[in-house]
């Protein structure tokens, strides 16, 4: 059983759909829940979906991250904030929600 979440603004959403399809084709159960894990409501929706489909969340794996392909001397403060926030906040929000299940 699996719930796959992907960031709404990223091309990786297609990869999540492909992962769900591969799991289902191999006989497993999977659902795709798109959202931004730095958003409290999106993180909660991910786990609410898992609870609705699977009656809870037994294991949560979070690989939140972002890569900035730019030389460090060209990196702005906005670039840093945009890339540093997802791994920090995106890890905390799901972890706070998984404990409810």
PDB file of C-alpha atoms in Angstrom:
ATOM      1  CA  UNK A   1       0.000   0.000   0.000  1.00  0.00           C
ATOM      2  CA  UNK A   2       1.295   3.411  -0.885  1.00  0.00           C
ATOM      3  CA  UNK A   3       0.318   7.043  -1.023  1.00  0.00           C
ATOM      4  CA  UNK A   4       2.541   9.131  -3.250  1.00  0.00           C
ATOM      5  CA  UNK A   5       2.590  12.908  -2.859  1.00  0.00           C
ATOM      6  CA  UNK A   6       4.081  15.338  -5.318  1.00  0.00           C
ATOM      7  CA  UNK A   7       4.569  19.084  -5.389  1.00  0.00           C
ATOM      8  CA  UNK A   8       1.853  20.711  -7.463  1.00  0.00           C
ATOM      9  CA  UNK A   9       4.196  23.036  -9.372  1.00  0.00           C
ATOM     10  CA  UNK A  10       6.878  20.536 -10.305  1.00  0.00           C
ATOM     11  CA  UNK A  11       7.298  18.247 -13.302  1.00  0.00           C
ATOM     12  CA  UNK A  12       7.947  15.423 -10.815  1.00  0.00           C
ATOM     13  CA  UNK A  13       4.161  15.131 -10.517  1.00  0.00           C
ATOM     14  CA  UNK A  14       4.310  13.016 -13.675  1.00  0.00           C
ATOM     15  CA  UNK A  15       6.847  10.753 -11.980  1.00  0.00           C
ATOM     16  CA  UNK A  16       4.479  10.282  -9.058  1.00  0.00           C
ATOM     17  CA  UNK A  17       1.689   9.252 -11.424  1.00  0.00           C
ATOM     18  CA  UNK A  18       4.042   6.784 -13.104  1.00  0.00           C
ATOM     19  CA  UNK A  19       5.011   5.351  -9.711  1.00  0.00           C
ATOM     20  CA  UNK A  20       1.358   4.903  -8.759  1.00  0.00           C
ATOM     21  CA  UNK A  21       0.667   3.179 -12.076  1.00  0.00           C
ATOM     22  CA  UNK A  22       3.644   0.831 -11.637  1.00  0.00           C
ATOM     23  CA  UNK A  23       2.540  -0.111  -8.117  1.00  0.00           C
ATOM     24  CA  UNK A  24      -1.015  -0.772  -9.283  1.00  0.00           C
ATOM     25  CA  UNK A  25       0.133  -2.802 -12.303  1.00  0.00           C
ATOM     26  CA  UNK A  26       2.219  -5.006 -10.018  1.00  0.00           C
ATOM     27  CA  UNK A  27      -0.827  -5.761  -7.864  1.00  0.00           C
ATOM     28  CA  UNK A  28      -0.325  -3.152  -5.135  1.00  0.00           C
ATOM     29  CA  UNK A  29      -2.574  -0.333  -4.032  1.00  0.00           C
ATOM     30  CA  UNK A  30      -1.518   3.271  -4.581  1.00  0.00           C
ATOM     31  CA  UNK A  31      -2.956   6.757  -4.714  1.00  0.00           C
ATOM     32  CA  UNK A  32      -1.469  10.060  -5.786  1.00  0.00           C
ATOM     33  CA  UNK A  33      -2.030  13.118  -3.628  1.00  0.00           C
ATOM     34  CA  UNK A  34      -0.513  16.254  -5.090  1.00  0.00           C
ATOM     35  CA  UNK A  35       0.426  19.115  -2.848  1.00  0.00           C
ATOM     36  CA  UNK A  36       3.141  21.228  -1.338  1.00  0.00           C
ATOM     37  CA  UNK A  37       4.372  19.640   1.905  1.00  0.00           C
ATOM     38  CA  UNK A  38       5.421  23.063   3.194  1.00  0.00           C
ATOM     39  CA  UNK A  39       1.697  23.912   3.218  1.00  0.00           C
ATOM     40  CA  UNK A  40      -0.071  22.782   6.408  1.00  0.00           C
ATOM     41  CA  UNK A  41      -3.376  21.982   4.674  1.00  0.00           C
ATOM     42  CA  UNK A  42      -1.670  20.006   1.892  1.00  0.00           C
ATOM     43  CA  UNK A  43       0.359  17.950   4.369  1.00  0.00           C
ATOM     44  CA  UNK A  44      -2.781  17.212   6.391  1.00  0.00           C
ATOM     45  CA  UNK A  45      -4.667  16.217   3.206  1.00  0.00           C
ATOM     46  CA  UNK A  46      -1.943  13.696   2.350  1.00  0.00           C
ATOM     47  CA  UNK A  47      -2.400  11.875   5.651  1.00  0.00           C
ATOM     48  CA  UNK A  48      -6.176  12.256   5.664  1.00  0.00           C
ATOM     49  CA  UNK A  49      -6.191  10.546   2.263  1.00  0.00           C
ATOM     50  CA  UNK A  50      -4.032   7.732   3.605  1.00  0.00           C
ATOM     51  CA  UNK A  51      -6.410   7.337   6.540  1.00  0.00           C
ATOM     52  CA  UNK A  52      -9.458   7.297   4.270  1.00  0.00           C
ATOM     53  CA  UNK A  53      -8.004   4.740   1.864  1.00  0.00           C
ATOM     54  CA  UNK A  54      -5.878   2.583   4.165  1.00  0.00           C
ATOM     55  CA  UNK A  55      -7.320   3.309   7.633  1.00  0.00           C
ATOM     56  CA  UNK A  56      -4.149   5.044   8.776  1.00  0.00           C
ATOM     57  CA  UNK A  57      -0.541   5.696   7.938  1.00  0.00           C
ATOM     58  CA  UNK A  58       1.854   3.003   9.106  1.00  0.00           C
ATOM     59  CA  UNK A  59       5.033   4.349   7.558  1.00  0.00           C
ATOM     60  CA  UNK A  60       5.862   7.785   6.172  1.00  0.00           C
ATOM     61  CA  UNK A  61       8.835   8.370   3.887  1.00  0.00           C
ATOM     62  CA  UNK A  62       9.623  11.957   3.023  1.00  0.00           C
ATOM     63  CA  UNK A  63      12.156  12.879   0.350  1.00  0.00           C
ATOM     64  CA  UNK A  64      11.350  16.572   0.206  1.00  0.00           C
ATOM     65  CA  UNK A  65      14.071  18.590  -1.448  1.00  0.00           C
ATOM     66  CA  UNK A  66      15.002  20.936  -4.203  1.00  0.00           C
ATOM     67  CA  UNK A  67      18.094  21.409  -6.331  1.00  0.00           C
ATOM     68  CA  UNK A  68      19.270  24.806  -7.509  1.00  0.00           C
ATOM     69  CA  UNK A  69      21.561  24.571 -10.508  1.00  0.00           C
ATOM     70  CA  UNK A  70      23.311  27.893 -10.227  1.00  0.00           C
ATOM     71  CA  UNK A  71      26.830  28.942  -9.183  1.00  0.00           C
ATOM     72  CA  UNK A  72      26.942  29.928  -5.509  1.00  0.00           C
ATOM     73  CA  UNK A  73      28.131  33.449  -6.332  1.00  0.00           C
ATOM     74  CA  UNK A  74      25.020  33.951  -8.472  1.00  0.00           C
ATOM     75  CA  UNK A  75      22.655  32.618  -5.807  1.00  0.00           C
ATOM     76  CA  UNK A  76      20.332  35.266  -4.361  1.00  0.00           C
ATOM     77  CA  UNK A  77      18.759  35.300  -0.916  1.00  0.00           C
ATOM     78  CA  UNK A  78      15.442  34.431  -2.573  1.00  0.00           C
ATOM     79  CA  UNK A  79      17.077  31.439  -4.278  1.00  0.00           C
ATOM     80  CA  UNK A  80      18.413  30.234  -0.938  1.00  0.00           C
ATOM     81  CA  UNK A  81      15.095  30.687   0.838  1.00  0.00           C
ATOM     82  CA  UNK A  82      13.236  28.865  -1.958  1.00  0.00           C
ATOM     83  CA  UNK A  83      15.607  25.871  -1.839  1.00  0.00           C
ATOM     84  CA  UNK A  84      16.206  25.705   1.926  1.00  0.00           C
ATOM     85  CA  UNK A  85      12.552  25.883   2.971  1.00  0.00           C
ATOM     86  CA  UNK A  86      11.215  22.634   1.436  1.00  0.00           C
ATOM     87  CA  UNK A  87      13.613  20.223   3.206  1.00  0.00           C
ATOM     88  CA  UNK A  88      13.179  21.970   6.563  1.00  0.00           C
ATOM     89  CA  UNK A  89       9.494  22.842   6.645  1.00  0.00           C
ATOM     90  CA  UNK A  90       8.482  20.069   4.255  1.00  0.00           C
ATOM     91  CA  UNK A  91       9.908  17.483   6.625  1.00  0.00           C
ATOM     92  CA  UNK A  92       8.314  18.921   9.762  1.00  0.00           C
ATOM     93  CA  UNK A  93       4.741  19.330   8.502  1.00  0.00           C
ATOM     94  CA  UNK A  94       4.221  15.702   7.447  1.00  0.00           C
ATOM     95  CA  UNK A  95       5.908  14.436  10.623  1.00  0.00           C
ATOM     96  CA  UNK A  96       3.477  16.436  12.752  1.00  0.00           C
ATOM     97  CA  UNK A  97       0.552  14.937  10.843  1.00  0.00           C
ATOM     98  CA  UNK A  98       1.635  11.296  10.821  1.00  0.00           C
ATOM     99  CA  UNK A  99       1.476  11.129  14.597  1.00  0.00           C
ATOM    100  CA  UNK A 100      -2.312  11.650  14.421  1.00  0.00           C
ATOM    101  CA  UNK A 101      -2.758   8.189  12.860  1.00  0.00           C
TER     102      UNK A 101
END
